[in-house]
Amino acid sequence: MAVLGATLVLFAGLVGVAAASEELPPLPDVSIPTDAETIELGERIVMARCKTCHSLQYLRDEETLQPLLSGITPDTAKKQFGVVPPDLSLIAIARPGGAAHTYAFLTGYENDLGDCEKAANRFISGGCTAMVDPRLSDEDALAITAFLKEAADPNEKIRVQIGIWVEIFLGILTVMAYLVYRRIKKRELG
Amino acid sequence: MAEKGSLSRVYDWFDRQLPVTELMENHATKYPTPKNLTYWWNFGSLAAIFLVIQILTGILLAVQYKNDPTLAFDSVQRIVRDVEWGWLIQPMHAIGASFFFLVMFIHLGRGMVYGSYKSPRALLWLIGCALFMVLVIAGFTGYLLPWGQMSYWAAQVITEVFSAVPVVGQTLVEWVRGSFVVSDATLSRMFTYHIVLVPILFIMLTVVHISALHKVGSSNPTGVEIDKKEKDKFATFHPLTTAKDAWFGLLVLMVFFAFVFFAPHYFTPVAQFIEANPLQTPPEIVPEWYFLSMFAILRSIPEKLLGVVALFGSVGILFFLPLLDRSPVKRAFSRPIFRWGLLLFFLDFIYLGYLGTKPPLGANLVAGQIATLYYFLFFLSLPLVTWLEAKMAAKKGAKDE
């Protein structure tokens, strides 16, 4: 059993090594709020500001149930900014570091443009971005991050809630099955 | 005589025309299992558990999934967000793949440590290797289906390796992809292989694998075959092994569901959450963890054709293990040279996996080449190792006398 455990630890380590690799500055150590109020604030900011250029295609409008599209068409955006602004529904899990990267990006703008045409950001590879500094307060950036995290993984809450009960159930079942096995082992092997 | 109940009459009706009792007794309840099996012998039944999980979740996913490049990525999001319990089924299938590979690696490793590839189990081993190859195909074809950036580019890179074949290389690449690049045609065929060919082969080979196992009997940790007549050294499969498999299986399922519920994206690279874009190569293309060792072998050889030969050879050579290792001693711990060679082989395999995450440059390239060399040297040196060990044993025998 000890060797088995060691194998599993080794395996987890190997996967951990595989997950970590990127040459950007270390992401800020930030805890993303999960309370409904902050997420709602984030949603309001995203709908009022971000959605002008960014779509959130996997989220739906509460009334029409249509996917949330950006205020400007991708073609217009391409003409205006040179690129189509990325969809935001999965952005909080689609970058190395996850939601911490979203927050870092929103607050990582440099005043000195350097060689960049539109804006300089420490947390993007190459250092340049077509998105101009949204000049957000820390609270607003955090609220946006909280909302986008929820948008990217909307099932997290229910998953954890159900998961705990599944683990408790399996735990009891495993212990019971083990006790059964011990009795059978005693009977069969003496 | 008591009147038979209607249920047992139905059972008798079946049993008269189908070997129900016979099959159940021979392959489940009464199959004689050595009493001294350790927990390393649990991974075969664990593989079966994950096969069942993959098939059941796979059927449910296939119902909702759309195998069309314009819809595939969306349909996976739809499954996770809108389909009832989709948020549970999708990560079960994805995490299940990782666990299937982990279980398979340990099962194969157990076979190597305890000489389960030697007579009378050579064919059993060969069928197992075929099952492993089907699992590799399952992993590869399945990874394309979510149509994320990593899906697309991993498929692009791996199908590209066929171009190294002389003369017909490019034709072969187009034949595999069904097009010049990974596209709609590729997705359609990979989907078909993944949901038709893979499960059929896997179930068929599993039945053959278990039949072969039950014909020759299980190996055991002493490495010495137990005579079938020594009845006191065997227990019936039920209840001893069924109870052991049940509790240990539940323990592993606890770990499995911990990933599913609390870290469903643990094995998923972030680029998989961006829809495939044929015009934009991601900064790094790294396969899933279970392909990393093979990937490192492919990349450590600068010559393209040799690299491909090594890639396929790394799995193919497993088939030749019964032929290369003719030592009569089954248990690795009882062999003075092989035991260290095998330990180093396992460490080498893990190290190759680590190197698979690094770009093949400078020291990493050299390390990869040495590790690749050892990977093959381990197998190819087995006749020599066996010969040396036989000499050592003869010398020791002479001394003892």
Coordinates of C-alpha atoms in Angstrom, one line a residue:
Chain A
M1 CA 0.0 0.0 0.0
A2 CA 2.9 2.4 0.8
V3 CA 4.4 1.8 -2.6
L4 CA 1.0 2.4 -4.2
G5 CA 0.7 5.7 -2.4
A6 CA 4.1 6.7 -3.5
T7 CA 3.2 5.9 -7.1
L8 CA 0.2 8.2 -6.9
V9 CA 2.2 11.0 -5.3
L10 CA 4.8 10.7 -8.0
F11 CA 2.1 10.8 -10.7
A12 CA 0.5 13.9 -9.2
G13 CA 4.0 15.6 -9.1
L14 CA 4.6 14.8 -12.7
V15 CA 1.3 16.3 -13.7
G16 CA 2.0 19.3 -11.6
V17 CA 5.3 19.9 -13.4
A18 CA 3.5 19.7 -16.7
A19 CA 1.0 22.3 -15.6
A20 CA 3.5 25.0 -14.6
S21 CA 5.4 26.7 -17.3
E22 CA 5.2 30.3 -18.7
E23 CA 7.7 33.2 -18.6
L24 CA 5.4 36.0 -17.5
P25 CA 6.0 37.8 -14.2
P26 CA 4.6 35.9 -11.2
L27 CA 0.8 36.5 -10.9
P28 CA -0.4 38.5 -7.9
D29 CA -1.5 36.3 -5.0
V30 CA -5.1 37.3 -4.9
S31 CA -8.2 35.6 -3.5
I32 CA -11.2 36.0 -5.8
P33 CA -14.4 36.8 -3.9
T34 CA -17.2 34.4 -4.3
D35 CA -20.1 36.3 -2.7
A36 CA -23.2 37.1 -4.7
E37 CA -22.9 40.8 -4.2
T38 CA -19.4 41.2 -5.7
I39 CA -20.3 38.9 -8.6
E40 CA -23.4 41.0 -9.3
L41 CA -21.3 44.2 -9.2
G42 CA -18.9 42.5 -11.6
E43 CA -21.7 41.5 -13.9
R44 CA -23.0 45.1 -14.0
I45 CA -19.5 46.5 -14.9
V46 CA -19.0 43.8 -17.6
M47 CA -22.4 44.5 -19.2
A48 CA -22.0 48.2 -19.1
R49 CA -18.4 48.4 -20.3
C50 CA -16.7 45.2 -21.5
K51 CA -19.7 44.0 -23.5
T52 CA -19.4 47.0 -25.8
C53 CA -16.5 45.2 -27.5
H54 CA -16.4 41.6 -26.1
S55 CA -19.0 38.9 -26.5
L56 CA -19.9 36.4 -23.8
Q57 CA -21.4 33.8 -26.2
Y58 CA -22.0 31.0 -23.7
L59 CA -24.0 33.2 -21.4
R60 CA -27.6 34.1 -22.2
D61 CA -29.6 37.3 -22.0
E62 CA -32.0 36.8 -19.1
E63 CA -35.0 38.0 -21.1
T64 CA -34.4 36.9 -24.7
L65 CA -32.3 33.8 -23.8
Q66 CA -30.1 34.7 -26.7
P67 CA -26.3 34.4 -26.5
L68 CA -24.7 37.7 -25.3
L69 CA -23.0 39.3 -28.3
S70 CA -20.7 42.3 -28.3
G71 CA -22.0 45.8 -28.9
I72 CA -20.0 46.1 -32.1
T73 CA -19.7 43.5 -34.8
P74 CA -16.5 41.5 -35.1
D75 CA -15.9 43.1 -38.5
T76 CA -16.1 46.6 -37.1
A77 CA -13.9 45.6 -34.2
K78 CA -11.3 44.2 -36.5
K79 CA -11.2 47.4 -38.5
Q80 CA -11.0 49.5 -35.4
F81 CA -8.6 47.5 -33.2
G82 CA -6.8 45.2 -35.7
V83 CA -8.1 42.2 -33.8
V84 CA -11.4 40.7 -32.8
P85 CA -11.7 41.1 -29.0
P86 CA -11.8 37.6 -27.4
D87 CA -15.0 36.2 -26.1
L88 CA -15.1 36.5 -22.3
S89 CA -17.2 33.5 -21.3
L90 CA -14.2 31.2 -20.7
I91 CA -11.4 33.8 -20.4
A92 CA -11.0 33.2 -16.6
I93 CA -9.9 29.6 -17.2
A94 CA -8.4 30.0 -20.7
R95 CA -5.1 31.6 -19.6
P96 CA -2.2 30.2 -17.5
G97 CA -3.0 31.1 -13.9
G98 CA -6.8 31.2 -14.5
A99 CA -8.8 33.9 -12.8
A100 CA -5.6 35.3 -11.1
H101 CA -4.4 36.1 -14.6
T102 CA -7.6 37.9 -15.4
Y103 CA -7.2 40.1 -12.4
A104 CA -3.5 40.6 -13.2
F105 CA -4.2 41.6 -16.7
L106 CA -6.9 44.1 -15.8
T107 CA -4.6 45.8 -13.3
G108 CA -1.3 45.2 -15.1
Y109 CA -1.2 48.1 -17.5
E110 CA 2.0 50.2 -17.8
N111 CA 1.9 54.0 -18.2
D112 CA 5.0 53.8 -20.4
L113 CA 3.8 52.4 -23.8
G114 CA 7.3 51.4 -24.9
D115 CA 7.2 49.9 -28.3
C116 CA 3.5 49.2 -28.1
E117 CA 1.0 50.8 -30.4
K118 CA -2.1 50.9 -28.2
A119 CA -1.3 49.7 -24.7
A120 CA 1.4 47.9 -22.7
N121 CA 0.5 45.2 -20.2
R122 CA 2.9 43.2 -18.1
F123 CA 0.8 40.1 -18.0
I124 CA 0.5 39.3 -21.7
S125 CA 3.2 37.6 -23.7
G126 CA 4.9 40.1 -25.9
G127 CA 3.9 42.9 -23.5
C128 CA 1.5 44.6 -25.9
T129 CA -2.3 44.5 -26.1
A130 CA -4.9 46.1 -28.4
M131 CA -7.1 46.7 -25.4
V132 CA -6.6 50.2 -23.9
D133 CA -6.2 50.6 -20.2
P134 CA -9.8 50.3 -18.7
R135 CA -8.5 52.3 -15.6
L136 CA -10.3 50.2 -13.1
S137 CA -10.1 50.5 -9.4
D138 CA -8.8 47.3 -7.6
E139 CA -12.3 46.6 -6.3
D140 CA -13.9 46.8 -9.8
A141 CA -11.2 44.7 -11.3
L142 CA -11.7 42.1 -8.5
A143 CA -15.5 42.2 -9.1
I144 CA -15.1 41.7 -12.8
T145 CA -12.7 38.8 -12.1
A146 CA -15.2 37.2 -9.7
F147 CA -18.0 37.5 -12.3
L148 CA -15.9 36.1 -15.2
K149 CA -14.7 33.2 -13.0
E150 CA -18.3 32.3 -12.3
A151 CA -19.1 32.7 -16.0
A152 CA -16.4 30.4 -17.0
D153 CA -17.3 27.7 -14.5
P154 CA -20.9 28.3 -13.6
N155 CA -21.3 24.9 -12.0
E156 CA -18.6 25.2 -9.4
K157 CA -20.9 25.9 -6.5
I158 CA -23.3 23.0 -7.1
R159 CA -20.4 20.7 -8.0
V160 CA -18.7 21.3 -4.7
Q161 CA -22.0 21.0 -2.7
I162 CA -22.9 17.7 -4.3
G163 CA -19.3 16.5 -4.3
I164 CA -19.0 16.7 -0.6
W165 CA -22.0 14.5 -0.1
V166 CA -20.7 12.1 -2.8
E167 CA -17.4 11.8 -1.0
I168 CA -19.1 11.3 2.4
F169 CA -21.3 8.6 0.9
L170 CA -18.4 6.9 -0.8
G171 CA -16.3 7.2 2.3
I172 CA -18.8 5.3 4.4
L173 CA -19.3 2.8 1.7
T174 CA -15.6 2.2 1.3
V175 CA -15.2 1.7 5.1
M176 CA -18.1 -0.7 5.1
A177 CA -16.7 -2.6 2.1
Y178 CA -13.4 -2.8 3.8
L179 CA -14.9 -4.2 7.0
V180 CA -16.7 -6.8 4.9
Y181 CA -13.5 -7.7 3.1
R182 CA -11.6 -8.1 6.5
R183 CA -14.2 -10.5 7.7
I184 CA -14.2 -12.5 4.5
K185 CA -10.4 -12.5 4.5
K186 CA -10.3 -13.9 8.0
R187 CA -12.8 -16.6 7.1
E188 CA -11.1 -17.6 3.8
L189 CA -7.4 -17.2 4.7
G190 CA -7.6 -18.0 8.4
Chain B
M1 CA -39.5 -32.0 -3.3
A2 CA -40.5 -28.4 -2.9
E3 CA -42.3 -26.7 -5.8
K4 CA -39.8 -24.5 -7.7
G5 CA -40.5 -20.8 -7.7
S6 CA -41.4 -19.1 -11.0
L7 CA -38.2 -17.1 -10.9
S8 CA -36.0 -20.1 -10.7
R9 CA -38.1 -21.7 -13.5
V10 CA -37.2 -18.8 -15.7
Y11 CA -33.6 -19.1 -14.7
D12 CA -33.7 -22.8 -15.6
W13 CA -35.3 -22.0 -19.0
F14 CA -32.3 -19.8 -19.8
D15 CA -29.7 -22.2 -18.3
R16 CA -30.9 -25.1 -20.4
Q17 CA -30.3 -23.1 -23.6
L18 CA -27.3 -20.9 -22.6
P19 CA -24.3 -21.7 -20.4
V20 CA -25.4 -19.1 -17.7
T21 CA -24.3 -21.1 -14.7
E22 CA -21.3 -22.5 -16.4
L23 CA -20.0 -19.0 -17.4
M24 CA -20.7 -17.5 -14.1
E25 CA -19.0 -20.2 -12.1
N26 CA -16.0 -20.5 -14.4
H27 CA -15.3 -16.8 -14.8
A28 CA -16.7 -15.2 -11.7
T29 CA -17.8 -17.0 -8.6
K30 CA -15.7 -20.2 -8.6
Y31 CA -12.6 -19.1 -10.6
P32 CA -9.6 -20.2 -8.4
T33 CA -7.6 -17.2 -7.3
P34 CA -4.2 -17.6 -5.6
K35 CA -4.6 -16.6 -1.9
N36 CA -1.3 -14.6 -1.8
L37 CA -2.2 -11.9 -4.3
T38 CA -1.3 -8.3 -3.1
Y39 CA -3.1 -5.1 -4.0
W40 CA -1.0 -4.8 -7.1
W41 CA -3.3 -7.5 -8.6
N42 CA -6.3 -5.1 -8.2
F43 CA -5.5 -3.0 -11.2
G44 CA -7.0 -5.3 -13.8
S45 CA -10.4 -5.1 -12.3
L46 CA -9.9 -1.3 -11.8
A47 CA -9.2 -1.0 -15.6
A48 CA -12.6 -2.8 -16.1
I49 CA -14.3 -0.3 -13.8
F50 CA -12.9 2.6 -15.8
L51 CA -13.8 0.9 -19.1
V52 CA -17.4 0.8 -17.9
I53 CA -17.3 4.4 -16.7
Q54 CA -15.9 5.5 -20.1
I55 CA -18.5 3.6 -22.1
L56 CA -21.5 4.8 -20.1
T57 CA -20.4 8.5 -19.9
G58 CA -19.3 8.2 -23.5
I59 CA -22.7 7.1 -24.7
L60 CA -24.3 10.0 -22.8
L61 CA -21.9 12.5 -24.3
A62 CA -22.2 11.2 -27.8
V63 CA -26.0 11.9 -27.6
Q64 CA -25.4 15.6 -27.2
Y65 CA -22.0 16.1 -28.9
K66 CA -21.9 17.6 -32.5
N67 CA -19.0 16.3 -34.6
D68 CA -18.7 19.4 -36.8
P69 CA -15.9 21.9 -36.4
T70 CA -18.3 24.8 -36.3
L71 CA -20.4 23.2 -33.5
A72 CA -18.1 20.8 -31.6
F73 CA -16.6 23.3 -29.2
D74 CA -20.0 24.9 -28.5
S75 CA -21.6 21.6 -28.0
V76 CA -19.2 20.7 -25.3
Q77 CA -19.9 24.0 -23.5
R78 CA -23.6 23.3 -24.0
I79 CA -23.3 19.9 -22.4
V80 CA -21.5 21.4 -19.4
R81 CA -23.8 24.4 -19.1
D82 CA -27.3 23.4 -20.3
V83 CA -27.6 19.6 -20.4
E84 CA -29.0 18.1 -17.2
W85 CA -26.1 16.6 -15.3
G86 CA -23.8 17.4 -18.2
W87 CA -21.4 19.2 -15.8
L88 CA -20.9 15.8 -14.1
I89 CA -20.8 13.5 -17.2
Q90 CA -18.3 15.6 -19.2
P91 CA -15.5 15.7 -16.5
M92 CA -16.2 12.1 -15.6
H93 CA -15.3 11.1 -19.1
A94 CA -12.2 13.5 -19.3
I95 CA -10.8 12.6 -15.8
G96 CA -11.8 8.9 -16.5
A97 CA -9.4 8.9 -19.4
S98 CA -6.5 10.0 -17.2
F99 CA -7.4 7.4 -14.5
F100 CA -7.7 4.7 -17.2
F101 CA -4.2 5.4 -18.3
L102 CA -2.8 5.6 -14.8
V103 CA -4.4 2.2 -13.9
M104 CA -3.2 0.7 -17.2
F105 CA 0.4 1.9 -16.5
I106 CA 0.4 0.3 -13.1
H107 CA -1.2 -2.9 -14.4
L108 CA 1.5 -3.1 -17.1
G109 CA 4.2 -2.3 -14.6
R110 CA 2.9 -5.0 -12.3
G111 CA 3.1 -7.5 -15.2
M112 CA 6.8 -6.5 -15.7
V113 CA 7.8 -6.8 -12.1
Y114 CA 6.2 -10.2 -11.6
G115 CA 7.0 -11.6 -15.0
S116 CA 3.4 -11.9 -16.1
Y117 CA 4.5 -11.9 -19.7
K118 CA 6.3 -15.2 -19.3
S119 CA 5.0 -18.7 -20.1
P120 CA 2.2 -19.7 -19.7
R121 CA 1.0 -16.1 -20.0
A122 CA 2.7 -14.8 -23.1
L123 CA -0.5 -14.6 -25.1
L124 CA -2.3 -12.9 -22.2
W125 CA 0.5 -10.3 -22.2
L126 CA 0.2 -9.8 -26.0
I127 CA -3.6 -9.2 -25.8
G128 CA -2.9 -6.8 -22.9
C129 CA -0.4 -4.9 -25.1
A130 CA -3.1 -4.8 -27.9
L131 CA -5.5 -3.4 -25.3
F132 CA -3.0 -0.7 -24.4
M133 CA -2.6 0.2 -28.1
V134 CA -6.4 0.6 -28.4
L135 CA -6.3 2.8 -25.3
V136 CA -3.7 5.0 -26.9
I137 CA -5.9 5.3 -30.0
A138 CA -8.9 6.1 -27.8
G139 CA -6.9 8.8 -26.0
F140 CA -5.7 10.3 -29.2
T141 CA -8.9 10.3 -31.2
G142 CA -10.9 11.4 -28.1
Y143 CA -8.7 14.4 -27.4
L144 CA -9.6 15.9 -30.8
L145 CA -13.3 15.9 -30.2
P146 CA -13.6 19.0 -27.9
W147 CA -12.1 20.9 -30.7
G148 CA -10.0 23.2 -28.5
Q149 CA -6.7 24.7 -29.5
M150 CA -4.7 21.9 -27.9
S151 CA -7.0 19.3 -29.6
Y152 CA -6.4 20.8 -33.0
W153 CA -2.7 21.4 -32.7
A154 CA -1.9 18.1 -31.0
A155 CA -3.7 16.3 -33.8
Q156 CA -1.9 18.4 -36.4
V157 CA 1.5 17.6 -34.9
I158 CA 0.8 13.8 -34.4
T159 CA -0.7 13.2 -37.8
E160 CA 2.2 15.2 -39.3
V161 CA 4.6 12.5 -38.1
F162 CA 3.4 10.1 -40.8
S163 CA 5.0 12.4 -43.4
A164 CA 8.3 11.0 -42.3
V165 CA 7.5 7.7 -44.1
P166 CA 9.5 7.6 -47.3
V167 CA 7.7 8.0 -50.7
V168 CA 4.1 7.7 -49.5
G169 CA 4.5 10.0 -46.4
Q170 CA 2.5 13.0 -47.6
T171 CA -0.2 10.7 -49.1
L172 CA -0.4 8.9 -45.8
V173 CA -0.8 12.1 -43.8
E174 CA -3.7 13.2 -46.1
W175 CA -5.2 9.7 -45.8
V176 CA -5.1 9.9 -42.0
R177 CA -6.5 13.4 -41.9
G178 CA -8.9 12.9 -44.8
S179 CA -7.7 16.3 -46.0
F180 CA -4.5 18.4 -46.3
V181 CA -4.9 19.8 -42.8
V182 CA -6.8 18.7 -39.7
S183 CA -10.4 19.6 -40.6
D184 CA -14.0 18.6 -40.7
A185 CA -13.0 15.3 -42.4
T186 CA -10.5 14.6 -39.6
L187 CA -13.0 15.3 -36.9
S188 CA -15.7 13.1 -38.5
R189 CA -13.4 10.1 -38.8
M190 CA -11.8 10.5 -35.3
F191 CA -15.3 10.7 -33.8
T192 CA -16.3 7.6 -35.7
Y193 CA -13.2 5.7 -34.6
H194 CA -13.6 6.9 -31.1
I195 CA -17.2 5.9 -30.6
V196 CA -17.4 2.8 -32.8
L197 CA -14.1 1.2 -33.5
V198 CA -12.4 1.8 -30.1
P199 CA -15.3 0.5 -27.9
I200 CA -15.8 -2.6 -30.1
L201 CA -12.1 -3.5 -30.1
F202 CA -11.8 -2.7 -26.4
I203 CA -14.7 -4.9 -25.3
M204 CA -13.8 -7.7 -27.6
L205 CA -10.1 -7.7 -26.5
T206 CA -11.2 -7.5 -22.9
V207 CA -13.3 -10.6 -23.2
V208 CA -10.4 -12.4 -24.9
H209 CA -7.9 -11.1 -22.3
I210 CA -10.1 -12.4 -19.4
S211 CA -10.7 -15.7 -21.2
A212 CA -6.9 -16.2 -21.7
L213 CA -6.4 -15.3 -18.0
H214 CA -8.9 -17.8 -16.8
K215 CA -7.4 -20.5 -19.0
V216 CA -3.8 -20.1 -17.6
G217 CA -4.7 -18.8 -14.2
S218 CA -3.5 -15.7 -12.3
S219 CA 0.2 -15.1 -11.6
N220 CA 1.2 -14.6 -8.0
P221 CA 3.8 -12.5 -6.1
T222 CA 6.1 -15.4 -5.4
G223 CA 6.7 -15.8 -9.1
V224 CA 6.4 -19.6 -8.6
E225 CA 3.5 -21.2 -10.3
I226 CA 1.1 -22.9 -8.0
D227 CA 0.0 -26.4 -8.9
K228 CA -3.8 -26.4 -9.6
K229 CA -4.0 -29.5 -7.4
E230 CA -2.9 -27.6 -4.3
K231 CA -6.4 -26.6 -3.6
D232 CA -5.6 -25.0 -0.2
K233 CA -3.5 -22.3 -1.9
F234 CA -6.5 -21.1 -3.9
A235 CA -9.7 -19.3 -2.9
T236 CA -12.7 -18.9 -5.1
F237 CA -12.9 -15.5 -6.8
H238 CA -16.1 -14.8 -4.9
P239 CA -16.2 -13.7 -2.2
L240 CA -12.5 -13.1 -1.4
T241 CA -11.5 -11.3 -4.6
T242 CA -14.8 -9.7 -5.3
A243 CA -14.8 -8.1 -1.8
K244 CA -11.2 -7.0 -2.2
D245 CA -11.9 -5.5 -5.6
A246 CA -15.0 -3.8 -4.3
W247 CA -13.4 -1.9 -1.4
F248 CA -10.3 -1.0 -3.2
G249 CA -12.3 0.0 -6.3
L250 CA -14.4 2.3 -4.1
L251 CA -11.3 3.8 -2.6
V252 CA -10.0 4.7 -6.0
L253 CA -13.4 6.0 -7.1
M254 CA -13.2 8.4 -4.1
V255 CA -10.0 9.8 -5.5
F256 CA -11.5 9.9 -9.0
F257 CA -14.6 11.7 -7.9
A258 CA -12.5 14.2 -5.8
F259 CA -11.0 15.3 -9.2
V260 CA -14.4 15.2 -10.9
F261 CA -16.2 17.4 -8.3
F262 CA -13.4 19.6 -7.0
A263 CA -10.8 19.9 -9.8
P264 CA -12.5 18.9 -13.1
H265 CA -10.0 21.0 -15.1
Y266 CA -6.9 19.6 -13.4
F267 CA -5.7 17.7 -16.4
T268 CA -6.9 20.2 -19.0
P269 CA -4.4 22.6 -20.4
V270 CA -5.7 26.2 -20.5
A271 CA -5.5 26.3 -24.3
Q272 CA -8.3 23.7 -24.5
F273 CA -10.7 26.4 -23.4
I274 CA -10.0 28.3 -26.6
E275 CA -11.8 27.1 -29.7
A276 CA -9.5 25.5 -32.3
N277 CA -8.0 28.2 -34.6
P278 CA -6.1 26.8 -37.6
L279 CA -4.5 30.2 -38.1
Q280 CA -3.0 30.5 -34.6
T281 CA -0.5 28.1 -33.2
P282 CA -0.5 28.1 -29.4
P283 CA 2.7 29.1 -27.6
E284 CA 3.5 25.5 -26.7
I285 CA 1.9 22.2 -27.9
V286 CA 2.1 19.7 -25.1
P287 CA 0.2 16.4 -25.2
E288 CA -1.7 15.0 -22.3
W289 CA 0.4 13.7 -19.4
Y290 CA 0.0 10.1 -20.4
F291 CA 1.5 10.7 -23.8
L292 CA 4.4 12.8 -22.5
S293 CA 7.0 9.9 -22.4
M294 CA 6.2 8.9 -25.9
F295 CA 6.3 12.5 -27.0
A296 CA 9.7 13.0 -25.4
I297 CA 11.0 9.9 -27.3
L298 CA 9.7 11.3 -30.6
R299 CA 11.3 14.7 -30.1
S300 CA 14.6 13.6 -28.8
I301 CA 15.6 12.1 -32.1
P302 CA 16.4 14.9 -34.6
E303 CA 16.0 12.6 -37.6
K304 CA 12.3 12.6 -38.5
L305 CA 11.9 9.1 -39.7
L306 CA 13.9 7.6 -36.9
G307 CA 11.9 9.6 -34.4
V308 CA 8.7 8.1 -35.8
V309 CA 10.1 4.6 -35.7
A310 CA 11.1 5.2 -32.1
L311 CA 7.7 6.5 -31.2
F312 CA 5.9 3.5 -32.5
G313 CA 8.7 1.2 -31.4
S314 CA 8.3 2.4 -27.8
V315 CA 4.9 0.8 -27.6
G316 CA 5.6 -1.9 -30.2
I317 CA 8.6 -3.3 -28.2
L318 CA 6.2 -4.3 -25.4
F319 CA 4.9 -7.0 -27.7
F320 CA 8.4 -8.5 -27.9
L321 CA 9.0 -8.7 -24.1
P322 CA 8.1 -12.4 -23.9
L323 CA 10.6 -13.1 -26.7
L324 CA 13.4 -10.9 -25.3
D325 CA 13.3 -12.1 -21.7
R326 CA 13.7 -15.8 -21.6
S327 CA 14.8 -16.0 -18.0
P328 CA 12.8 -18.7 -16.1
V329 CA 12.7 -16.5 -13.0
K330 CA 9.5 -14.5 -13.0
R331 CA 9.8 -12.3 -10.0
A332 CA 12.1 -9.2 -10.6
F333 CA 13.1 -9.0 -7.0
S334 CA 14.7 -12.5 -7.3
R335 CA 16.9 -11.4 -10.2
P336 CA 20.2 -9.6 -9.3
I337 CA 20.6 -7.5 -12.5
F338 CA 17.1 -7.3 -13.9
R339 CA 15.7 -5.8 -10.6
W340 CA 17.8 -2.7 -10.9
G341 CA 17.4 -2.5 -14.7
L342 CA 13.6 -2.5 -14.3
L343 CA 13.7 0.0 -11.5
L344 CA 15.8 2.3 -13.6
F345 CA 13.4 1.7 -16.5
F346 CA 10.4 2.9 -14.5
L347 CA 12.3 6.0 -13.3
D348 CA 13.5 6.5 -16.9
F349 CA 9.9 6.4 -18.2
I350 CA 8.8 9.0 -15.6
Y351 CA 11.8 11.1 -16.4
L352 CA 10.9 11.0 -20.1
G353 CA 7.5 12.2 -19.1
Y354 CA 9.0 15.1 -17.3
L355 CA 11.2 15.9 -20.4
G356 CA 8.1 15.8 -22.6
T357 CA 7.0 19.0 -20.9
K358 CA 10.3 20.8 -21.8
P359 CA 11.3 22.1 -25.2
P360 CA 13.9 19.7 -26.6
L361 CA 16.9 22.1 -26.5
G362 CA 20.4 21.9 -25.0
A363 CA 20.8 19.8 -21.9
N364 CA 17.2 18.6 -22.1
L365 CA 17.7 17.3 -25.6
V366 CA 20.8 15.3 -24.6
A367 CA 19.0 14.0 -21.5
G368 CA 16.1 13.0 -23.7
Q369 CA 18.4 11.1 -26.0
I370 CA 20.1 9.3 -23.1
A371 CA 16.7 8.4 -21.6
T372 CA 15.4 7.2 -24.9
L373 CA 18.5 5.1 -25.4
Y374 CA 18.0 3.5 -22.1
Y375 CA 14.3 2.9 -22.8
F376 CA 15.2 0.7 -25.7
L377 CA 18.4 -0.6 -24.2
F378 CA 16.5 -2.0 -21.3
F379 CA 14.5 -4.3 -23.6
L380 CA 17.3 -5.1 -26.1
S381 CA 19.8 -6.1 -23.3
L382 CA 17.4 -8.6 -21.8
P383 CA 19.0 -11.7 -23.6
L384 CA 22.4 -10.6 -22.2
V385 CA 21.0 -9.9 -18.7
T386 CA 19.4 -13.3 -18.7
W387 CA 22.6 -15.0 -19.8
L388 CA 24.7 -13.1 -17.1
E389 CA 22.2 -14.0 -14.4
A390 CA 22.3 -17.6 -15.4
K391 CA 26.1 -17.6 -15.1
M392 CA 25.9 -15.8 -11.7
A393 CA 23.4 -18.4 -10.5
A394 CA 25.6 -21.3 -11.7
K395 CA 28.6 -19.8 -9.9
K396 CA 26.7 -19.3 -6.7
G397 CA 25.4 -22.9 -7.0
A398 CA 28.9 -24.2 -7.4
K399 CA 30.1 -22.2 -4.3
D400 CA 27.2 -23.5 -2.2
E401 CA 28.2 -27.1 -2.9

